[in-house]
Amino acid sequence: MKEAFLDRMKEYLKDEYEAYLDTLQKPRFRGLRVNETRCSIEKFLEIAPWDCQPSAICPQSFYIQEEHIGNHPLHLSGVFYLQEPSASSAVEVLDVQPGEWILDLCAAPGGKSTQIASKLGNTGFLLCNEIEFKRAKILLSNMERLGFSEYAITNERPDQIAKALPCSFDKVLVDAPCSGEGMFKKHEQAMEDWSEEQVQFCAVRQREILRSAYEVLRPGGIMVYSTCTYSKEENEETIAAFLSEFPDMELIDCGVSFGRRGFELPGIDANKVRRIFPMDGGEGHFMAKMRKQGETPRRVIKELRPSVMDRYATSFFEEQLDVSDPYLMMQKEKVYARKQPFLSLGRLNVLRQGILCGEVIKKRFEPHQQFYMASIHQPHLTNVYEMNLSECEQFLKGYPIPASKRGFICMRYEGFPLGFGKGDGNWIKNRYPKGMRMNEQVKLC
């Protein structure tokens, strides 16, 4: 551990410094968060094969001891997201309400976006933005796996989002890129990259991102700023500078009991911000909640007209669902679905809006994995196959399943979707994406 970092922590923590040093010798906290659009907490606790201890930070979050459960069917089917409990704190402070329009400005890999989407419950609208393309693709895969539909993912600079969508959101989350001091036990590279110069660089970037967040927030809206680092420069000092620059932004109480008060600084009420240290039951987080003064409805974003569907796509939907998707959009032979109208997002680089249902190829419709993972489709699918654990493992490795079913079929385990196949009356041929298939040597958890 770098001496300059430890000197900082000694100054911050004073009498608690030795207790902090003791946490560095212990295993890091591990946890998961239940996706309630997929599964109730009660049912999850009945079927989960691990000891799950409740977290005081978030009702859907639990501490676990297991290290490698990413290949368990409950994870692959989007029932839970692997997330250290303190990482769920910022969204709890955001206090998401059904029907709200929310922007997650720095969204990858998707922990907070999937938490917001789960709380929205396929209502409202969530825009998830990530500036790095590779990380945006990871974000997209997580949103698909957990089955959400009322969202869009953009790959843009924050200032471009601000220009395109001023005053368009009820709430904005800025989980800012930071020096990652709270993640040292999880990511050794974060410790290697740490320096006081890096802390200062991050603080400058965070203030630039906050300026863009201010522009997209409607008057009366709520902004939550969070980091997974300890430095005052990236936390209280960044918020103090932001409030000074934008006097119509008011620091308000986070409204939670977990964690502890922040550090006193000019312009900052330490009781209104929250910090989590390892001694508090998490690896490290900072949160500040602010309100934009005034009260104005969010700016209306133009809605797109639903597309006229190709007959091959229409036939597919009629065969697969007992009700029609409310809104369908066809772009370059690909078909997308939402419960609510599609939005015109201008020239923003949009990776996805809504569910990618599939595409028309050579006079036939080829479905996409997300069609069968989407939570809005699950109650309405007419052709499903419930796998036992042995069949589940074979399916995830890409093998066909012997069964006397025909047509495209949603493949489930414990009632939860894992993907799809196509039956010929004797076998269900595997359509689980090749890039997601389990290695032959791997066994299910």
Coordinates of N, CA and C in Angstrom, one line a residue, residues 53-203:
Q53 N -26.9 -13.0 3.8 CA -27.2 -12.2 4.9 C -27.6 -10.8 4.5
P54 N -28.7 -10.3 5.0 CA -29.3 -9.0 4.6 C -28.3 -7.8 4.8
S55 N -28.3 -6.9 3.9 CA -27.6 -5.7 4.1 C -28.5 -4.5 4.6
A56 N -27.9 -3.7 5.4 CA -28.7 -2.6 5.9 C -28.7 -1.4 4.9
I57 N -28.0 -1.6 3.9 CA -27.8 -0.5 2.9 C -29.0 -0.5 1.9
C58 N -29.4 -1.7 1.5 CA -30.4 -1.8 0.4 C -31.2 -3.0 0.7
P59 N -32.6 -3.0 0.7 CA -33.4 -4.1 1.0 C -33.2 -5.3 0.0
Q60 N -32.7 -5.0 -1.2 CA -32.5 -6.1 -2.2 C -31.1 -6.7 -2.2
S61 N -30.2 -6.1 -1.3 CA -28.8 -6.5 -1.3 C -28.5 -7.5 -0.1
F62 N -27.6 -8.4 -0.4 CA -27.2 -9.4 0.6 C -25.7 -9.6 0.5
Y63 N -25.2 -9.9 1.7 CA -23.8 -10.3 1.8 C -23.7 -11.8 1.5
I64 N -22.7 -12.2 0.8 CA -22.4 -13.6 0.5 C -20.9 -13.9 0.7
Q65 N -20.6 -15.2 0.9 CA -19.2 -15.6 1.1 C -18.6 -16.1 -0.2
E66 N -19.5 -16.7 -1.1 CA -19.0 -17.4 -2.3 C -18.4 -16.4 -3.2
E67 N -17.3 -16.9 -3.9 CA -16.5 -16.0 -4.8 C -16.9 -16.2 -6.3
H68 N -17.3 -17.4 -6.7 CA -17.5 -17.7 -8.1 C -18.9 -18.3 -8.3
I69 N -19.8 -17.4 -8.5 CA -21.2 -17.8 -8.8 C -21.8 -17.2 -10.0
G70 N -20.9 -16.6 -10.8 CA -21.3 -16.0 -12.1 C -21.9 -16.9 -13.1
N71 N -21.6 -18.2 -13.0 CA -22.1 -19.2 -13.9 C -23.3 -20.0 -13.4
H72 N -23.9 -19.5 -12.3 CA -25.1 -20.1 -11.7 C -26.3 -19.7 -12.6
P73 N -27.2 -20.6 -12.9 CA -28.4 -20.3 -13.7 C -29.2 -19.1 -13.2
L74 N -29.2 -18.9 -11.9 CA -30.0 -17.7 -11.3 C -29.3 -16.4 -11.7
H75 N -28.0 -16.4 -11.9 CA -27.2 -15.2 -12.3 C -27.4 -15.0 -13.8
L76 N -27.3 -16.1 -14.6 CA -27.4 -16.0 -16.0 C -28.8 -15.7 -16.5
S77 N -29.8 -16.0 -15.7 CA -31.1 -15.6 -16.0 C -31.6 -14.3 -15.5
G78 N -30.6 -13.5 -14.9 CA -31.0 -12.2 -14.5 C -31.7 -12.0 -13.2
V79 N -31.7 -13.1 -12.4 CA -32.4 -13.0 -11.1 C -31.6 -12.1 -10.1
F80 N -30.3 -12.1 -10.2 CA -29.6 -11.2 -9.4 C -28.4 -10.6 -10.1
Y81 N -27.8 -9.6 -9.5 CA -26.6 -8.9 -10.1 C -25.6 -9.0 -9.0
L82 N -24.4 -9.4 -9.3 CA -23.3 -9.4 -8.3 C -22.8 -8.0 -8.1
Q83 N -23.0 -7.6 -6.8 CA -22.7 -6.2 -6.4 C -22.4 -6.1 -4.9
E84 N -21.2 -5.6 -4.6 CA -20.9 -5.3 -3.2 C -21.9 -4.4 -2.6
P85 N -22.5 -4.6 -1.4 CA -23.6 -3.9 -1.0 C -23.4 -2.4 -0.9
S86 N -22.2 -1.9 -0.6 CA -22.1 -0.4 -0.5 C -22.3 0.2 -1.8
A87 N -22.0 -0.5 -2.9 CA -22.2 0.0 -4.3 C -23.7 0.3 -4.6
S88 N -24.6 -0.3 -3.8 CA -26.0 0.0 -4.0 C -26.5 1.2 -3.3
S89 N -25.6 1.9 -2.5 CA -26.0 3.0 -1.7 C -26.5 4.2 -2.4
A90 N -25.9 4.5 -3.6 CA -26.2 5.8 -4.3 C -27.6 5.7 -4.8
V91 N -28.0 4.6 -5.3 CA -29.4 4.5 -5.9 C -30.4 4.5 -4.8
E92 N -30.1 4.0 -3.6 CA -31.0 4.2 -2.4 C -31.2 5.6 -2.1
V93 N -30.1 6.4 -2.2 CA -30.2 7.9 -1.9 C -31.0 8.5 -3.0
L94 N -30.9 8.1 -4.2 CA -31.6 8.7 -5.4 C -33.1 8.5 -5.2
D95 N -33.6 7.5 -4.4 CA -35.0 7.3 -4.1 C -35.8 7.2 -5.3
V96 N -35.6 6.3 -6.2 CA -36.3 6.1 -7.5 C -37.8 5.8 -7.2
Q97 N -38.6 6.5 -8.0 CA -40.1 6.3 -8.0 C -40.6 5.9 -9.3
P98 N -41.6 4.9 -9.4 CA -42.1 4.5 -10.7 C -42.5 5.7 -11.5
G99 N -42.3 5.6 -12.8 CA -42.7 6.6 -13.8 C -41.7 7.7 -14.0
E100 N -40.6 7.8 -13.2 CA -39.7 8.9 -13.4 C -38.8 8.7 -14.6
W101 N -38.3 9.8 -15.1 CA -37.3 9.8 -16.1 C -35.9 10.1 -15.5
I102 N -35.0 9.1 -15.7 CA -33.7 9.2 -14.9 C -32.6 9.0 -15.9
L103 N -31.5 9.7 -15.7 CA -30.3 9.6 -16.4 C -29.2 9.1 -15.5
D104 N -28.6 8.0 -15.9 CA -27.3 7.5 -15.3 C -26.2 7.9 -16.2
L105 N -25.5 8.9 -15.8 CA -24.6 9.6 -16.7 C -23.3 8.8 -17.0
C106 N -22.8 8.1 -16.0 CA -21.6 7.3 -16.1 C -21.9 5.9 -15.7
A107 N -22.5 5.1 -16.6 CA -23.3 3.9 -16.2 C -22.6 2.6 -16.2
A108 N -21.6 2.4 -17.0 CA -21.0 1.0 -17.1 C -20.3 0.7 -15.7
P109 N -20.3 -0.6 -15.4 CA -20.7 -1.8 -16.1 C -22.2 -2.0 -16.0
G110 N -22.9 -1.3 -15.1 CA -24.4 -1.4 -15.1 C -25.0 -1.7 -13.7
G111 N -24.2 -1.8 -12.7 CA -24.7 -2.1 -11.4 C -25.8 -1.1 -10.9
K112 N -25.5 0.2 -11.1 CA -26.5 1.2 -10.6 C -27.6 1.3 -11.7
S113 N -27.3 1.2 -13.0 CA -28.4 1.2 -14.0 C -29.4 0.1 -13.8
T114 N -28.9 -1.1 -13.6 CA -29.8 -2.2 -13.4 C -30.6 -2.1 -12.1
Q115 N -30.0 -1.5 -11.1 CA -30.7 -1.2 -9.8 C -31.8 -0.2 -10.0
I116 N -31.5 0.9 -10.8 CA -32.6 1.9 -11.1 C -33.7 1.3 -11.9
A117 N -33.3 0.5 -12.9 CA -34.3 -0.1 -13.8 C -35.2 -1.1 -13.0
S118 N -34.6 -1.8 -12.1 CA -35.4 -2.7 -11.3 C -36.4 -1.9 -10.4
K119 N -36.0 -0.8 -9.9 CA -36.9 0.0 -9.1 C -38.0 0.7 -9.9
L120 N -37.7 1.1 -11.1 CA -38.7 1.7 -12.0 C -39.7 0.6 -12.4
G121 N -39.3 -0.7 -12.5 CA -40.2 -1.7 -12.8 C -40.8 -1.6 -14.2
N122 N -40.0 -1.3 -15.2 CA -40.5 -1.1 -16.6 C -41.5 0.0 -16.7
T123 N -41.4 1.0 -15.9 CA -42.1 2.3 -16.1 C -41.1 3.4 -16.3
G124 N -41.7 4.6 -16.6 CA -40.8 5.7 -16.8 C -39.8 5.5 -18.0
F125 N -38.6 6.1 -17.8 CA -37.5 6.0 -18.8 C -36.2 6.1 -18.2
L126 N -35.3 5.3 -18.5 CA -33.9 5.3 -18.0 C -32.9 5.5 -19.2
L127 N -32.1 6.5 -19.2 CA -31.1 6.7 -20.2 C -29.8 6.3 -19.5
C128 N -29.1 5.4 -20.0 CA -27.8 4.9 -19.5 C -26.7 5.4 -20.4
N129 N -25.8 6.2 -20.0 CA -24.7 6.7 -20.8 C -23.4 6.2 -20.4
E130 N -22.5 5.8 -21.3 CA -21.2 5.4 -21.0 C -20.3 5.9 -22.2
I131 N -19.2 6.6 -21.8 CA -18.3 7.2 -22.8 C -17.4 6.3 -23.5
E132 N -17.0 5.2 -22.8 CA -16.1 4.2 -23.4 C -16.9 3.1 -24.1
F133 N -16.7 2.8 -25.4 CA -17.5 1.9 -26.2 C -17.5 0.5 -25.6
K134 N -16.3 0.0 -25.3 CA -16.3 -1.4 -24.8 C -17.1 -1.6 -23.5
R135 N -17.0 -0.6 -22.6 CA -17.7 -0.6 -21.4 C -19.2 -0.5 -21.6
A136 N -19.6 0.3 -22.6 CA -21.0 0.5 -23.0 C -21.6 -0.8 -23.5
K137 N -20.8 -1.7 -24.2 CA -21.3 -3.0 -24.6 C -21.5 -3.9 -23.4
I138 N -20.6 -3.8 -22.4 CA -20.8 -4.6 -21.2 C -22.1 -4.2 -20.5
L139 N -22.3 -2.9 -20.4 CA -23.5 -2.3 -19.8 C -24.7 -2.9 -20.6
L140 N -24.7 -2.9 -21.9 CA -25.8 -3.4 -22.7 C -26.1 -4.9 -22.4
S141 N -25.1 -5.7 -22.3 CA -25.3 -7.1 -22.0 C -25.9 -7.3 -20.6
N142 N -25.6 -6.5 -19.7 CA -26.2 -6.6 -18.3 C -27.6 -6.2 -18.3
M143 N -28.0 -5.1 -19.1 CA -29.3 -4.7 -19.1 C -30.2 -5.8 -19.9
E144 N -29.6 -6.4 -20.9 CA -30.3 -7.5 -21.6 C -30.6 -8.7 -20.7
R145 N -29.5 -9.1 -20.0 CA -29.6 -10.3 -19.1 C -30.7 -10.1 -18.0
L146 N -30.8 -8.9 -17.5 CA -31.8 -8.7 -16.4 C -33.2 -8.4 -16.9
G147 N -33.3 -8.3 -18.3 CA -34.6 -8.3 -18.9 C -35.4 -7.0 -19.0
F148 N -34.7 -5.8 -19.0 CA -35.4 -4.5 -19.0 C -35.8 -4.1 -20.4
S149 N -36.8 -3.2 -20.5 CA -37.2 -2.8 -21.8 C -37.3 -1.2 -21.9
E150 N -37.6 -0.5 -20.8 CA -37.8 0.9 -20.8 C -36.5 1.7 -20.6
Y151 N -35.6 1.5 -21.5 CA -34.3 2.2 -21.4 C -33.7 2.4 -22.7
A152 N -32.7 3.3 -22.8 CA -31.8 3.5 -23.9 C -30.4 3.5 -23.4
I153 N -29.4 3.1 -24.2 CA -28.0 3.2 -23.9 C -27.3 4.0 -24.9
T154 N -26.6 5.1 -24.5 CA -25.9 5.9 -25.4 C -24.4 5.8 -25.1
N155 N -23.6 6.1 -26.1 CA -22.1 6.0 -26.0 C -21.7 7.4 -26.4
E156 N -21.7 8.4 -25.4 CA -21.4 9.8 -25.7 C -20.6 10.4 -24.6
R157 N -20.1 11.6 -24.9 CA -19.5 12.4 -23.9 C -20.6 13.1 -23.1
P158 N -20.5 13.3 -21.8 CA -21.5 14.0 -21.1 C -22.0 15.3 -21.6
D159 N -21.1 16.1 -22.2 CA -21.5 17.4 -22.7 C -22.4 17.3 -23.9
Q160 N -22.3 16.2 -24.7 CA -23.1 16.0 -25.8 C -24.5 15.6 -25.4
I161 N -24.6 14.8 -24.3 CA -25.9 14.5 -23.7 C -26.6 15.8 -23.2
A162 N -25.8 16.7 -22.6 CA -26.3 18.0 -22.1 C -26.9 18.8 -23.3
K163 N -26.2 18.9 -24.4 CA -26.6 19.7 -25.5 C -27.9 19.1 -26.1
A164 N -28.0 17.8 -26.2 CA -29.1 17.1 -26.9 C -30.4 17.1 -26.0
L165 N -30.2 17.0 -24.6 CA -31.4 16.7 -23.8 C -31.4 17.7 -22.6
P166 N -31.4 19.0 -22.8 CA -31.5 19.9 -21.6 C -32.8 19.8 -20.8
C167 N -32.7 19.8 -19.5 CA -33.9 19.8 -18.6 C -34.8 18.7 -18.9
S168 N -34.3 17.5 -19.2 CA -35.2 16.4 -19.7 C -35.4 15.3 -18.7
F169 N -34.8 15.4 -17.5 CA -34.8 14.3 -16.5 C -35.2 14.8 -15.1
D170 N -36.0 13.9 -14.5 CA -36.5 14.2 -13.1 C -35.3 14.0 -12.1
K171 N -34.5 13.0 -12.4 CA -33.4 12.7 -11.6 C -32.1 12.3 -12.4
V172 N -31.0 12.6 -11.9 CA -29.7 12.3 -12.5 C -28.8 11.7 -11.5
L173 N -28.2 10.6 -11.9 CA -27.1 10.0 -11.1 C -25.8 10.2 -11.7
V174 N -24.8 10.7 -11.0 CA -23.5 10.9 -11.4 C -22.6 10.0 -10.5
D175 N -22.4 8.8 -10.9 CA -21.5 7.9 -10.2 C -20.1 8.1 -10.9
A176 N -19.4 9.1 -10.5 CA -18.3 9.6 -11.3 C -17.1 8.7 -11.3
P177 N -16.3 8.7 -12.4 CA -15.0 8.1 -12.5 C -14.1 8.7 -11.4
C178 N -13.4 7.8 -10.7 CA -12.7 8.3 -9.5 C -11.4 7.5 -9.4
S179 N -10.6 7.9 -8.3 CA -9.3 7.2 -8.1 C -9.5 5.8 -7.5
G180 N -10.8 5.4 -7.1 CA -11.1 4.1 -6.7 C -10.4 3.6 -5.5
E181 N -10.2 4.5 -4.5 CA -9.6 4.1 -3.3 C -10.3 3.0 -2.5
G182 N -11.7 3.0 -2.7 CA -12.5 2.0 -2.0 C -12.4 0.6 -2.6
M183 N -11.8 0.5 -3.8 CA -11.8 -0.7 -4.6 C -10.4 -1.4 -4.6
F184 N -9.5 -0.9 -3.7 CA -8.1 -1.4 -3.7 C -8.0 -2.9 -3.5
K185 N -8.9 -3.4 -2.6 CA -8.9 -4.9 -2.4 C -9.5 -5.7 -3.5
K186 N -10.3 -5.1 -4.3 CA -10.9 -5.8 -5.4 C -10.1 -5.7 -6.7
H187 N -9.5 -4.5 -6.9 CA -8.7 -4.2 -8.1 C -7.3 -3.8 -7.8
E188 N -6.3 -4.7 -7.9 CA -4.9 -4.3 -7.5 C -4.4 -3.2 -8.4
Q189 N -4.9 -3.1 -9.7 CA -4.4 -2.1 -10.6 C -4.8 -0.7 -10.1
A190 N -6.0 -0.6 -9.4 CA -6.4 0.7 -8.9 C -5.4 1.2 -7.9
M191 N -4.8 0.3 -7.1 CA -3.8 0.7 -6.1 C -2.5 1.1 -6.8
E192 N -2.2 0.4 -7.9 CA -0.9 0.7 -8.6 C -1.0 2.0 -9.3
D193 N -2.2 2.3 -9.8 CA -2.4 3.6 -10.5 C -2.6 4.8 -9.6
W194 N -2.8 4.6 -8.3 CA -3.1 5.7 -7.4 C -1.9 6.6 -7.3
S195 N -2.2 7.9 -7.3 CA -1.2 9.0 -7.0 C -2.0 10.2 -6.6
E196 N -1.3 11.1 -5.9 CA -2.0 12.4 -5.6 C -2.3 13.2 -6.9
E197 N -1.5 13.0 -7.9 CA -1.8 13.7 -9.2 C -3.0 13.1 -9.8
Q198 N -3.2 11.7 -9.7 CA -4.4 11.1 -10.2 C -5.6 11.6 -9.5
V199 N -5.6 11.8 -8.2 CA -6.7 12.3 -7.4 C -7.1 13.7 -8.0
Q200 N -6.1 14.5 -8.2 CA -6.4 15.9 -8.7 C -7.0 15.8 -10.1
F201 N -6.5 14.9 -10.9 CA -7.0 14.8 -12.3 C -8.5 14.3 -12.3
C202 N -8.8 13.4 -11.4 CA -10.2 12.9 -11.3 C -11.1 14.0 -10.8
A203 N -10.6 14.8 -9.9 CA -11.5 15.9 -9.3 C -11.8 16.9 -10.4

